[in-house]
Coordinates of C-alpha atoms (C1' of nucleotides) in Angstrom, one line a residue:
Chain P
M1 CA -9.2 -1.1 -19.5
N2 CA -6.9 -0.9 -16.5
A3 CA -3.2 -0.3 -16.3
D4 CA -2.4 -3.9 -16.0
E5 CA -4.3 -4.8 -19.1
I6 CA -2.7 -2.0 -21.1
S7 CA 0.8 -2.9 -20.0
T8 CA 0.2 -6.6 -20.9
I9 CA -0.8 -5.6 -24.4
L10 CA 2.3 -3.4 -24.7
E11 CA 4.5 -6.3 -23.6
N12 CA 2.8 -8.6 -26.1
I13 CA 3.5 -6.1 -28.8
A14 CA 7.2 -6.1 -27.8
R15 CA 7.2 -9.9 -27.9
L16 CA 5.6 -10.1 -31.3
L17 CA 7.9 -7.4 -32.7
A18 CA 10.9 -9.4 -31.5
L19 CA 9.6 -12.5 -33.2
K20 CA 9.4 -10.5 -36.4
G21 CA 13.0 -9.6 -36.0
E22 CA 12.3 -5.9 -35.4
N23 CA 15.0 -3.5 -34.0
P24 CA 15.5 -4.7 -30.4
F25 CA 15.5 -1.1 -29.2
K26 CA 12.1 -0.6 -30.7
T27 CA 10.8 -3.7 -28.8
R28 CA 12.4 -2.4 -25.7
A29 CA 10.6 0.9 -26.2
Y30 CA 7.3 -1.0 -25.9
L31 CA 8.5 -2.7 -22.8
N32 CA 9.5 0.6 -21.3
G33 CA 6.1 1.9 -22.2
A34 CA 4.5 -1.0 -20.4
R35 CA 6.5 -0.2 -17.3
A36 CA 5.7 3.5 -17.6
I37 CA 2.0 2.6 -17.6
E38 CA 2.4 0.3 -14.6
M39 CA 4.2 3.1 -12.8
F40 CA 1.8 5.8 -13.8
A41 CA 0.2 7.4 -10.7
G42 CA -3.0 8.9 -11.7
S43 CA -6.0 8.4 -14.0
L44 CA -4.9 7.0 -17.3
R45 CA -8.3 7.7 -18.9
E46 CA -8.0 11.4 -17.9
A47 CA -4.4 11.5 -19.3
A48 CA -5.6 10.0 -22.5
E49 CA -8.6 12.3 -22.8
K50 CA -6.4 15.4 -22.2
N51 CA -3.7 14.1 -24.6
Q52 CA -1.1 14.1 -21.9
L53 CA 0.2 10.5 -22.2
G54 CA 3.1 11.7 -24.3
Q55 CA 4.5 13.7 -21.4
V56 CA 5.1 10.5 -19.4
E57 CA 8.7 9.5 -19.5
G58 CA 9.1 6.5 -21.7
I59 CA 6.0 7.2 -23.8
G60 CA 6.5 9.2 -26.9
K61 CA 4.2 10.3 -29.7
A62 CA 3.7 6.9 -31.3
L63 CA 2.9 5.0 -28.0
A64 CA 0.8 7.8 -26.7
E65 CA -1.5 7.6 -29.7
K66 CA -1.8 3.8 -29.6
I67 CA -2.4 3.8 -25.8
S68 CA -5.0 6.5 -26.1
E69 CA -6.8 4.5 -28.8
L70 CA -6.8 1.5 -26.5
I71 CA -8.1 3.4 -23.5
L72 CA -10.8 5.4 -25.4
T73 CA -12.0 2.7 -27.9
G74 CA -11.0 -0.5 -26.1
K75 CA -9.0 -1.6 -29.1
M76 CA -5.7 -1.0 -30.8
E77 CA -5.6 -1.5 -34.5
Y78 CA -1.9 -1.9 -34.6
Y79 CA -2.0 -4.7 -32.0
E80 CA -4.9 -6.5 -33.7
R81 CA -3.0 -6.6 -37.0
L82 CA 0.2 -7.7 -35.4
R83 CA -1.5 -10.6 -33.8
E84 CA -3.0 -11.8 -37.0
E85 CA 0.5 -12.3 -38.3
F86 CA 1.1 -15.1 -35.7
P87 CA -0.7 -18.2 -34.5
A88 CA -2.9 -17.5 -31.5
G89 CA -0.9 -19.8 -29.2
I90 CA 2.5 -18.2 -29.7
L91 CA 2.2 -15.8 -26.8
E92 CA 1.6 -18.5 -24.3
L93 CA 5.0 -19.8 -25.1
F94 CA 6.4 -16.8 -23.3
E95 CA 4.9 -18.0 -20.1
L96 CA 7.2 -21.0 -20.0
P97 CA 10.3 -20.3 -18.0
G98 CA 13.4 -20.8 -20.1
L99 CA 11.8 -19.5 -23.3
G100 CA 12.4 -16.0 -24.5
E101 CA 12.0 -14.2 -27.8
K102 CA 15.1 -15.6 -29.5
K103 CA 14.2 -19.2 -28.8
I104 CA 10.6 -18.8 -29.6
K105 CA 11.5 -17.2 -32.9
V106 CA 13.6 -20.2 -33.8
L107 CA 10.8 -22.6 -32.7
H108 CA 8.3 -20.7 -34.8
E109 CA 10.4 -20.3 -37.9
Q110 CA 12.1 -23.7 -38.0
L111 CA 9.6 -26.1 -36.5
K112 CA 6.4 -24.2 -37.1
I113 CA 5.6 -24.4 -33.4
T114 CA 2.2 -22.6 -32.9
G115 CA 1.7 -23.1 -29.2
I116 CA 2.3 -25.3 -26.2
P117 CA 0.7 -28.5 -27.6
K118 CA 3.0 -28.5 -30.6
L119 CA 6.0 -27.7 -28.5
E120 CA 5.3 -30.6 -26.2
E121 CA 5.1 -32.9 -29.3
A122 CA 8.4 -31.6 -30.6
C123 CA 10.1 -32.0 -27.2
R124 CA 9.0 -35.7 -27.1
D125 CA 10.0 -36.6 -30.7
G126 CA 13.5 -35.2 -30.4
R127 CA 13.1 -32.3 -32.8
I128 CA 13.8 -29.8 -30.0
A129 CA 17.0 -31.5 -28.9
A130 CA 18.2 -31.5 -32.5
L131 CA 17.8 -27.7 -33.0
P132 CA 21.0 -25.7 -33.0
G133 CA 21.3 -23.9 -29.7
F134 CA 18.9 -26.3 -28.0
G135 CA 19.7 -29.7 -26.6
E136 CA 18.6 -32.6 -24.6
K137 CA 18.4 -30.7 -21.3
T138 CA 16.5 -27.9 -22.9
A139 CA 13.9 -30.3 -24.1
L140 CA 13.6 -31.9 -20.7
K141 CA 13.3 -28.6 -19.0
L142 CA 10.6 -27.5 -21.3
L143 CA 8.6 -30.7 -20.7
A144 CA 8.9 -30.1 -17.0
A145 CA 7.7 -26.5 -17.4
I146 CA 4.7 -27.6 -19.5
E147 CA 3.9 -30.2 -16.8
T148 CA 4.1 -27.6 -14.0
R149 CA 1.9 -25.3 -16.0
R150 CA -0.7 -28.1 -16.4
S151 CA -0.7 -29.0 -12.7
T152 CA -1.1 -25.4 -11.6
A153 CA -3.6 -24.4 -14.2
D154 CA -6.6 -24.8 -11.9
L155 CA -4.8 -23.1 -8.9
F156 CA -5.1 -19.5 -7.9
T157 CA -3.2 -17.3 -5.4
F158 CA -5.4 -15.9 -2.7
G159 CA -4.5 -12.4 -3.9
S160 CA -5.5 -13.1 -7.5
I161 CA -9.1 -13.8 -6.5
A162 CA -9.6 -11.6 -3.5
S163 CA -11.2 -8.7 -5.4
D164 CA -13.6 -11.1 -7.1
A165 CA -14.4 -12.6 -3.7
R166 CA -15.1 -9.2 -2.1
A167 CA -17.3 -8.1 -4.9
V168 CA -19.4 -11.4 -4.9
H169 CA -19.7 -11.3 -1.1
Q170 CA -20.9 -7.7 -1.2
A171 CA -23.4 -8.5 -4.0
L172 CA -24.8 -11.4 -2.0
R173 CA -25.1 -9.3 1.1
D174 CA -27.0 -6.7 -0.9
H175 CA -29.7 -9.2 -2.0
P176 CA -32.9 -8.6 0.1
A177 CA -33.7 -12.3 0.3
V178 CA -30.3 -13.3 1.7
G179 CA -30.1 -13.6 5.5
Q180 CA -26.7 -14.7 6.5
V181 CA -23.8 -15.0 4.0
S182 CA -20.1 -15.8 4.3
P183 CA -17.2 -17.1 2.3
A184 CA -16.3 -20.6 3.2
G185 CA -13.7 -23.1 2.0
S186 CA -10.0 -22.5 1.7
Y187 CA -10.6 -18.8 1.0
R188 CA -12.1 -18.3 4.4
R189 CA -9.2 -20.3 5.9
R190 CA -6.9 -17.8 4.1
K191 CA -4.9 -20.5 2.3
E192 CA -2.3 -18.9 0.1
I193 CA -3.4 -21.0 -2.8
V194 CA -7.0 -22.0 -3.5
H195 CA -8.6 -24.0 -6.3
D196 CA -12.1 -22.6 -5.9
L197 CA -14.1 -20.1 -4.0
D198 CA -17.1 -21.1 -1.8
F199 CA -19.9 -19.1 -0.4
V200 CA -22.7 -20.2 1.9
A201 CA -25.9 -18.1 2.2
S202 CA -29.2 -18.6 4.0
T203 CA -32.4 -17.7 2.3
R204 CA -36.0 -18.7 1.9
E205 CA -35.8 -18.1 -1.8
P206 CA -32.9 -20.2 -2.9
E207 CA -33.9 -20.2 -6.6
A208 CA -34.2 -16.5 -6.9
V209 CA -30.8 -16.0 -5.1
G210 CA -29.2 -18.6 -7.2
E211 CA -30.5 -16.9 -10.3
Y212 CA -29.2 -13.5 -9.1
F213 CA -25.8 -15.0 -8.3
A214 CA -25.4 -16.6 -11.7
S215 CA -26.1 -13.2 -13.3
L216 CA -23.6 -11.1 -11.4
P217 CA -21.3 -9.0 -13.5
E218 CA -18.3 -10.9 -12.1
V219 CA -19.6 -14.1 -13.5
T220 CA -18.2 -15.2 -16.9
G221 CA -19.8 -18.6 -17.2
I222 CA -22.2 -21.0 -15.5
I223 CA -20.8 -24.4 -14.7
A224 CA -23.9 -25.9 -13.0
Q225 CA -27.1 -24.5 -11.6
G226 CA -29.3 -26.5 -9.2
K227 CA -31.8 -25.6 -6.5
T228 CA -29.4 -25.3 -3.6
K229 CA -26.0 -25.1 -5.3
V230 CA -24.8 -22.9 -8.2
S231 CA -21.3 -23.2 -9.7
V232 CA -20.0 -20.4 -11.9
R233 CA -16.7 -19.2 -13.2
L234 CA -15.6 -15.6 -12.2
R235 CA -13.6 -13.0 -14.1
S236 CA -10.3 -14.1 -12.6
G237 CA -10.9 -17.6 -13.9
V238 CA -11.7 -19.1 -10.5
P239 CA -14.7 -21.5 -10.2
C240 CA -17.1 -20.2 -7.5
D241 CA -19.8 -22.2 -5.7
L242 CA -22.7 -20.9 -3.8
R243 CA -24.6 -23.1 -1.4
L244 CA -28.1 -22.1 -0.4
V245 CA -29.4 -23.3 3.0
S246 CA -32.0 -22.3 5.6
D247 CA -31.2 -20.1 8.5
A248 CA -31.2 -23.1 10.9
E249 CA -28.8 -25.0 8.7
F250 CA -26.5 -22.0 8.1
P251 CA -24.0 -22.5 11.0
F252 CA -23.6 -26.2 10.1
A253 CA -23.2 -25.5 6.4
L254 CA -20.7 -22.7 7.1
Q255 CA -18.7 -24.9 9.4
Y256 CA -18.8 -27.9 7.0
F257 CA -17.8 -26.0 3.9
T258 CA -15.1 -24.1 5.6
G259 CA -13.2 -27.3 6.3
S260 CA -10.5 -28.3 6.2
K261 CA -11.4 -31.8 5.4
E262 CA -8.9 -33.0 8.1
H263 CA -10.3 -30.6 10.6
N264 CA -13.8 -31.8 9.9
V265 CA -12.9 -35.4 10.2
A266 CA -11.5 -34.8 13.7
L267 CA -14.6 -32.8 14.6
R268 CA -17.0 -35.5 13.5
Q269 CA -15.1 -38.0 15.7
R270 CA -15.8 -35.7 18.7
A271 CA -19.5 -35.6 17.7
M272 CA -19.6 -39.4 17.4
A273 CA -18.2 -39.7 21.0
R274 CA -21.2 -37.8 22.2
G275 CA -23.6 -40.1 20.3
W276 CA -24.2 -37.4 17.6
T277 CA -23.7 -37.2 13.9
L278 CA -22.5 -33.9 12.4
N279 CA -23.0 -33.0 8.8
E280 CA -23.6 -29.9 6.7
Y281 CA -27.2 -29.4 7.9
R282 CA -27.3 -30.3 11.5
I283 CA -26.1 -32.2 14.6
A284 CA -28.4 -35.2 15.2
P285 CA -28.4 -38.0 17.8
T286 CA -27.4 -41.5 16.5
R287 CA -28.4 -43.4 19.6
E288 CA -31.0 -43.3 22.4
D289 CA -28.6 -42.5 25.2
A290 CA -26.9 -39.7 23.3
D291 CA -26.1 -36.5 25.1
P292 CA -28.9 -33.9 24.8
I293 CA -28.2 -31.5 21.9
P294 CA -28.2 -27.8 22.7
P295 CA -29.8 -25.2 20.4
M296 CA -27.3 -23.7 18.0
Q297 CA -27.7 -20.5 15.9
E298 CA -24.1 -19.6 15.3
E299 CA -21.1 -21.5 14.1
R300 CA -19.4 -20.6 17.4
E301 CA -22.1 -22.7 19.2
V302 CA -21.3 -25.7 17.1
Y303 CA -17.8 -25.7 18.6
R304 CA -19.1 -25.0 22.1
A305 CA -21.5 -28.0 21.8
L306 CA -18.5 -30.2 21.0
G307 CA -16.7 -29.0 24.1
L308 CA -14.4 -26.7 22.2
D309 CA -13.5 -23.0 22.3
Y310 CA -14.3 -21.3 19.0
I311 CA -11.6 -22.0 16.4
E312 CA -10.9 -19.2 14.0
P313 CA -11.2 -20.4 10.4
E314 CA -7.5 -19.7 9.7
L315 CA -6.5 -22.3 12.2
R316 CA -8.7 -25.1 10.9
E317 CA -6.0 -27.3 9.4
N318 CA -5.9 -30.0 12.0
H319 CA -2.5 -28.7 13.1
G320 CA -3.2 -29.0 16.8
E321 CA -6.1 -26.5 17.0
L322 CA -8.7 -29.0 18.3
E323 CA -6.5 -30.0 21.2
A324 CA -5.8 -26.4 22.0
A325 CA -9.4 -25.5 21.8
E326 CA -10.3 -28.3 24.3
A327 CA -7.5 -27.1 26.6
H328 CA -8.5 -23.5 26.3
T329 CA -5.1 -22.6 25.0
L330 CA -5.9 -21.2 21.6
P331 CA -3.9 -18.1 20.8
E332 CA -5.8 -14.8 20.5
L333 CA -4.8 -14.0 16.9
V334 CA -3.4 -10.8 15.6
Q335 CA -5.9 -8.6 13.7
L336 CA -5.4 -6.0 11.0
E337 CA -6.6 -3.3 13.5
H338 CA -3.6 -4.1 15.7
L339 CA -1.1 -3.0 13.2
R340 CA 0.5 0.4 14.0
G341 CA 2.9 0.7 11.2
T342 CA 4.9 -1.3 8.7
F343 CA 8.4 -1.8 7.4
H344 CA 9.9 -2.7 4.0
N345 CA 8.4 -0.3 1.5
H346 CA 9.8 1.2 -1.7
T347 CA 9.7 4.6 -3.2
T348 CA 10.6 6.2 -6.6
A349 CA 14.1 6.4 -5.3
S350 CA 14.5 2.7 -6.3
D351 CA 11.7 0.8 -8.1
G352 CA 8.6 2.1 -6.4
R353 CA 5.9 4.0 -8.2
D354 CA 5.2 6.6 -5.6
S355 CA 7.3 9.2 -3.8
L356 CA 8.4 9.1 -0.2
R357 CA 5.8 11.7 0.7
A358 CA 3.0 9.9 -1.2
M359 CA 3.8 6.7 0.6
A360 CA 3.9 8.4 4.0
E361 CA 0.5 10.1 3.3
A362 CA -1.0 6.8 2.2
A363 CA 0.2 5.1 5.4
Q364 CA -1.4 7.9 7.5
E365 CA -4.6 7.5 5.6
L366 CA -4.6 3.8 6.6
G367 CA -4.3 5.0 10.2
L368 CA -0.7 3.9 10.7
Q369 CA 1.6 5.7 13.0
Y370 CA 4.8 4.9 11.3
L371 CA 6.2 3.7 8.0
G372 CA 9.5 2.1 7.3
I373 CA 11.2 2.8 4.0
A374 CA 13.6 0.2 2.6
D375 CA 14.6 0.9 -0.9
H376 CA 16.9 -1.4 -2.8
S377 CA 20.7 -1.3 -2.3
K378 CA 23.2 -0.6 -5.0
S379 CA 23.7 -4.2 -6.2
S380 CA 20.1 -4.4 -7.3
V381 CA 20.9 -2.5 -10.5
I382 CA 17.7 -3.5 -12.3
A383 CA 15.6 -2.2 -9.4
N384 CA 17.5 1.1 -9.5
G385 CA 19.1 0.3 -6.1
L386 CA 20.5 3.3 -4.2
N387 CA 24.3 3.8 -3.8
E388 CA 25.7 5.4 -0.6
Q389 CA 25.3 8.9 -1.8
R390 CA 21.7 8.5 -2.9
L391 CA 20.9 6.7 0.4
E392 CA 22.4 9.5 2.4
A393 CA 20.3 12.0 0.4
Q394 CA 17.2 9.9 1.1
L395 CA 18.1 10.0 4.8
K396 CA 18.1 13.8 4.7
E397 CA 14.7 13.8 2.9
I398 CA 13.3 11.5 5.6
D399 CA 14.6 13.8 8.3
A400 CA 13.0 16.8 6.7
L401 CA 9.6 15.0 6.4
N402 CA 9.8 13.8 10.0
A403 CA 10.4 17.4 11.1
E404 CA 7.3 18.4 9.2
Y405 CA 5.2 15.7 10.9
R406 CA 6.3 16.9 14.4
G407 CA 6.0 13.5 16.0
Q408 CA 2.4 12.9 14.7
F409 CA 3.8 10.3 12.3
R410 CA 7.3 8.8 11.8
I411 CA 9.1 7.6 8.8
F412 CA 11.8 5.1 9.6
A413 CA 14.9 5.2 7.4
G414 CA 16.0 1.8 6.3
T415 CA 17.3 -0.2 3.3
E416 CA 16.6 -3.4 1.7
C417 CA 20.2 -4.5 1.7
D418 CA 21.3 -7.2 -0.7
I419 CA 23.0 -10.2 0.9
H420 CA 26.0 -11.1 -1.3
K421 CA 26.7 -14.6 -2.3
D422 CA 29.1 -15.0 0.7
G423 CA 26.8 -13.5 3.2
T424 CA 28.4 -10.1 3.4
L425 CA 26.2 -7.1 2.9
D426 CA 25.9 -4.5 0.1
F427 CA 26.7 -1.6 2.4
D428 CA 29.4 -1.0 5.0
D429 CA 28.6 -1.3 8.7
S430 CA 29.4 2.4 9.1
L431 CA 26.5 3.3 6.7
L432 CA 24.1 0.7 8.1
A433 CA 24.7 2.1 11.5
Q434 CA 23.2 5.4 10.4
L435 CA 19.9 3.8 9.5
D436 CA 16.9 3.1 11.8
Y437 CA 16.8 -0.4 10.6
V438 CA 18.0 -2.8 7.9
V439 CA 16.1 -5.4 5.9
A440 CA 18.5 -8.0 4.5
S441 CA 17.3 -9.9 1.5
V442 CA 18.5 -12.4 -1.1
H443 CA 18.0 -11.3 -4.7
V444 CA 20.6 -13.3 -6.6
N445 CA 22.4 -16.6 -6.5
F446 CA 19.2 -18.6 -5.9
T447 CA 20.8 -21.8 -6.9
L448 CA 23.4 -22.3 -4.2
S449 CA 23.3 -25.6 -2.3
E450 CA 21.1 -25.7 0.8
A451 CA 24.2 -25.6 3.0
E452 CA 25.7 -22.7 1.2
Q453 CA 22.4 -20.7 1.0
T454 CA 21.8 -21.3 4.7
A455 CA 25.3 -20.3 5.7
R456 CA 25.1 -17.2 3.6
I457 CA 21.9 -16.1 5.3
V458 CA 23.0 -17.0 8.8
R459 CA 26.1 -14.9 8.2
A460 CA 24.0 -12.0 7.3
L461 CA 21.8 -12.5 10.4
E462 CA 25.0 -12.3 12.5
N463 CA 25.6 -8.7 11.5
P464 CA 24.3 -6.6 14.4
H465 CA 22.9 -4.0 12.0
V466 CA 20.6 -6.5 10.2
T467 CA 17.3 -5.8 11.9
M468 CA 15.2 -8.2 9.9
L469 CA 15.4 -10.8 7.2
G470 CA 13.3 -10.1 4.1
H471 CA 11.3 -12.7 2.1
V472 CA 13.1 -15.7 3.5
T473 CA 12.7 -18.2 0.7
G474 CA 12.3 -16.0 -2.4
R475 CA 9.3 -18.0 -3.5
L476 CA 6.7 -16.6 -5.9
L477 CA 3.6 -18.6 -5.5
L478 CA 2.6 -20.7 -8.6
Q479 CA 5.6 -19.2 -10.3
R480 CA 8.9 -19.9 -8.7
S481 CA 9.7 -22.3 -5.9
A482 CA 11.6 -21.4 -2.9
Y483 CA 15.3 -21.7 -3.1
E484 CA 16.9 -24.4 -1.1
V485 CA 17.5 -23.3 2.5
N486 CA 17.3 -24.9 5.9
I487 CA 14.5 -22.9 7.5
P488 CA 14.8 -24.4 11.0
A489 CA 18.5 -23.4 11.0
I490 CA 17.5 -19.8 9.9
I491 CA 14.9 -19.6 12.6
D492 CA 17.4 -20.8 15.2
A493 CA 19.9 -18.2 14.0
A494 CA 17.3 -15.5 14.1
A495 CA 16.4 -16.4 17.7
R496 CA 20.1 -16.5 18.7
T497 CA 21.0 -13.2 17.1
G498 CA 17.8 -11.4 18.0
T499 CA 16.9 -10.9 14.3
I500 CA 13.3 -10.3 13.3
I501 CA 11.9 -12.3 10.4
E502 CA 9.7 -10.7 7.9
L503 CA 6.3 -12.1 6.8
N504 CA 6.2 -10.6 3.4
A505 CA 2.6 -9.7 2.8
N506 CA 2.7 -9.5 -0.9
P507 CA 0.1 -12.1 -1.9
R508 CA 2.5 -13.6 -4.4
R509 CA 5.0 -14.2 -1.7
L510 CA 3.5 -14.7 1.8
D511 CA 7.0 -15.6 2.8
L512 CA 8.0 -16.9 5.4
D513 CA 5.2 -19.5 4.9
W514 CA 2.6 -19.7 7.7
R515 CA 3.5 -23.3 8.5
W516 CA 6.8 -22.1 10.1
W517 CA 5.5 -19.3 12.3
K518 CA 4.2 -21.2 15.3
N519 CA 7.7 -22.8 15.6
A520 CA 9.5 -19.4 15.1
R521 CA 7.2 -17.8 17.7
D522 CA 7.9 -20.5 20.2
K523 CA 11.6 -19.9 19.8
G524 CA 11.1 -16.2 20.5
V525 CA 11.5 -14.8 17.0
L526 CA 9.5 -11.7 16.4
C527 CA 7.6 -11.3 13.1
S528 CA 7.3 -8.1 11.0
I529 CA 4.4 -8.1 8.6
N530 CA 5.6 -6.1 5.7
P531 CA 3.8 -5.3 2.5
D532 CA 6.9 -4.8 0.4
A533 CA 4.8 -2.1 -1.2
H534 CA 6.0 -0.6 -4.5
R535 CA 3.0 1.8 -4.7
T536 CA 0.6 3.4 -2.2
E537 CA -2.3 0.9 -2.8
A538 CA 0.0 -2.0 -2.0
L539 CA 0.2 -0.9 1.6
Q540 CA -3.2 -2.6 1.9
D541 CA -1.5 -6.0 1.1
L542 CA -0.9 -5.9 4.9
W543 CA -4.3 -7.6 5.0
F544 CA -2.9 -10.6 3.2
G545 CA 0.0 -10.7 5.6
V546 CA -2.3 -10.7 8.6
G547 CA -4.2 -13.7 7.2
A548 CA -1.0 -15.6 6.9
A549 CA 0.2 -14.5 10.4
R550 CA -3.1 -15.7 11.8
K551 CA -2.7 -19.1 10.1
G552 CA 0.7 -19.2 11.7
W553 CA -0.9 -18.8 15.2
L554 CA 0.7 -15.4 15.7
R555 CA -0.7 -13.1 18.4
R556 CA -0.5 -9.3 18.7
E557 CA 2.6 -9.6 20.9
D558 CA 4.4 -11.7 18.3
V559 CA 4.3 -9.0 15.7
L560 CA 6.8 -6.1 15.7
N561 CA 4.6 -3.7 13.9
C562 CA 1.7 -4.0 16.4
L563 CA 3.9 -2.0 18.8
P564 CA 3.1 1.6 19.3
L565 CA 5.7 4.1 18.1
N566 CA 7.7 4.6 21.3
Q567 CA 8.1 0.9 21.8
V568 CA 8.9 0.0 18.2
I569 CA 11.9 2.4 18.3
R570 CA 13.3 0.4 21.2
A571 CA 12.5 -2.9 19.5
L572 CA 14.4 -1.8 16.4
A573 CA 17.4 -0.8 18.4
K574 CA 17.5 -3.9 20.6
K575 CA 19.8 -6.1 18.6
R576 CA 22.4 -3.4 18.1
K577 CA 22.3 -2.6 21.7
A578 CA 22.8 -6.2 22.7
A579 CA 25.8 -6.4 20.4
Q580 CA 27.4 -3.4 22.0
A581 CA 27.0 -4.7 25.5
Chain F
dG1 C1' 10.3 3.7 -30.6
dC2 C1' 12.2 7.1 -27.0
dC3 C1' 15.3 10.6 -25.7
dG4 C1' 18.3 14.3 -25.8
dT5 C1' 20.9 17.1 -27.9
dT6 C1' 26.9 19.7 -29.7
dT7 C1' 18.8 19.5 -33.2
dT8 C1' 17.9 15.5 -36.6
dC9 C1' 20.9 11.2 -35.5
dG10 C1' 23.2 7.9 -32.2
dG11 C1' 22.7 5.5 -28.1
dC12 C1' 19.6 2.8 -25.5
dC13 C1' 20.6 -1.0 -17.9
dC14 C1' 23.8 -4.9 -16.2
dG15 C1' 25.4 -9.2 -13.9
dA16 C1' 24.6 -14.1 -12.9
dC17 C1' 23.3 -18.4 -14.4
dT18 C1' 22.3 -22.3 -17.6
dG19 C1' 23.1 -25.0 -21.3
dT20 C1' 25.1 -24.9 -25.1
dT21 C1' 29.2 -24.6 -26.6
dT22 C1' 34.6 -24.9 -26.6
dT23 C1' 34.1 -19.0 -25.8
dC24 C1' 29.2 -17.7 -26.0
dA25 C1' 24.0 -16.9 -26.5
dG26 C1' 19.8 -16.6 -24.3
dT27 C1' 17.1 -15.9 -20.2
dC28 C1' 16.0 -13.8 -16.0
dG29 C1' 15.6 -10.4 -12.6

DNA sequence: GCCGTTTTCGGCCCGACTGTTTTCAGTCG
């Protein structure tokens, strides 16, 4: 039972209590408890065993007992009983945007709605629109939400399946009869959203390996099991295919199953021009006068045989990579190892889980030379944003730590400064001028028109103290779409003002989207790959960001945080300096 | 249900937006 699972159960309790009409402060106590668990830095099991959960702020005697029971026995009697009082489908109603506890209570009590199917029915037959407090628009909005949910039910963010993918990959590598093995498909191409996970492995014992694969602990169900292909479902819910081929077939199978479909179509056309056919097993001649076929043992050699430089999987979207590979102009893509530091990270001063020192130590353990802190600004009340006094106190704390590090490591003092509705910033220029850098972000007023939203952001970029723009579109993958904004205009404004654009590496964001980066790069906009980490482990989200940057054709020199410490200081100061000149 | 205390009960995060209303309730972050 991990922290996420525990906090979900506490949230569910809060929801069910609200439906029962319990004291709202009691339900909030459960929500606070859920947050406290999420924010807990340490071993929950150990805390439960030592009876120390009650010492955590937000967890009192009652919650400590219930959470301990959950951790130590895997079950919570109170929760089980509570659930029996409601239909099983009631909790899924909370996943629909626009529905909260009050409305669900009305739906349950007045219309006997037990889950999404019944709700859909009631939306269609007019019962929802007729309810007091509801209306025609509410019914339409709910139908739209149900439809969105249906259409994204078989989609997964890259981040949500990455740990499954790593575990399965490692397990396959560990099998003695497996020769070569690699992920393939959209996962290998580092698409931000995937619908399944593919692996290709070479072996002389396909049936034994298939059997082994189907019985891995990550597997929750078998969809199909044949001699050379096994399909299963993994813990995260994602379907996962394994293709078993011979060593000789491996490079072709890997290439074929990595895709994309469009990339492969273009590739097969090139094969055809040489009198060859290319499929998942081999390249073979289709006519007598075909070009001779070179021997190929690696995927790289398949591309070479077709007259192409090796194309990294991330680029295989038929977005110009084949032409570039032929002309030897493919970019040398940025790698995780190139990163020297990172910006936009939070601490306990605002809504982070870990202290400034803990974050700095975690960054050093990752081998980074510097870490930028950017806690929320005062307008982000929910996120416990810092006011001027608290920010100044944090500056002093950072100075003290930097003195301790004696140049071996550097913390950069920044802020994630809210951009107001009119494009002004949450702090005065005089305060911003004291900081090493400023991330400007939109957190409210998502529904402005495209023109207004764009003008708002452009105005923020024109402030000489705004070093970089945070999560440009505010999207949350599979959850919340981007707000309306003219991205080319933003890119132009960033280029004109010398503002860096963030590639938010949080796997739910990956914002700005990879499809824009080649364009931004060509206009001279620098990228900063930022994890937006709210806890030490999340610094490792940088890996997701690097994947997106690679998909966006970014090279080491296009990324701010590939710069070594002495150069990054100059890069951060560049915009302000230019404004003074 | 938690917390903090003037120790045993009273207060508990806040502002914007949407759709329902006709001045506000519910949701969301």
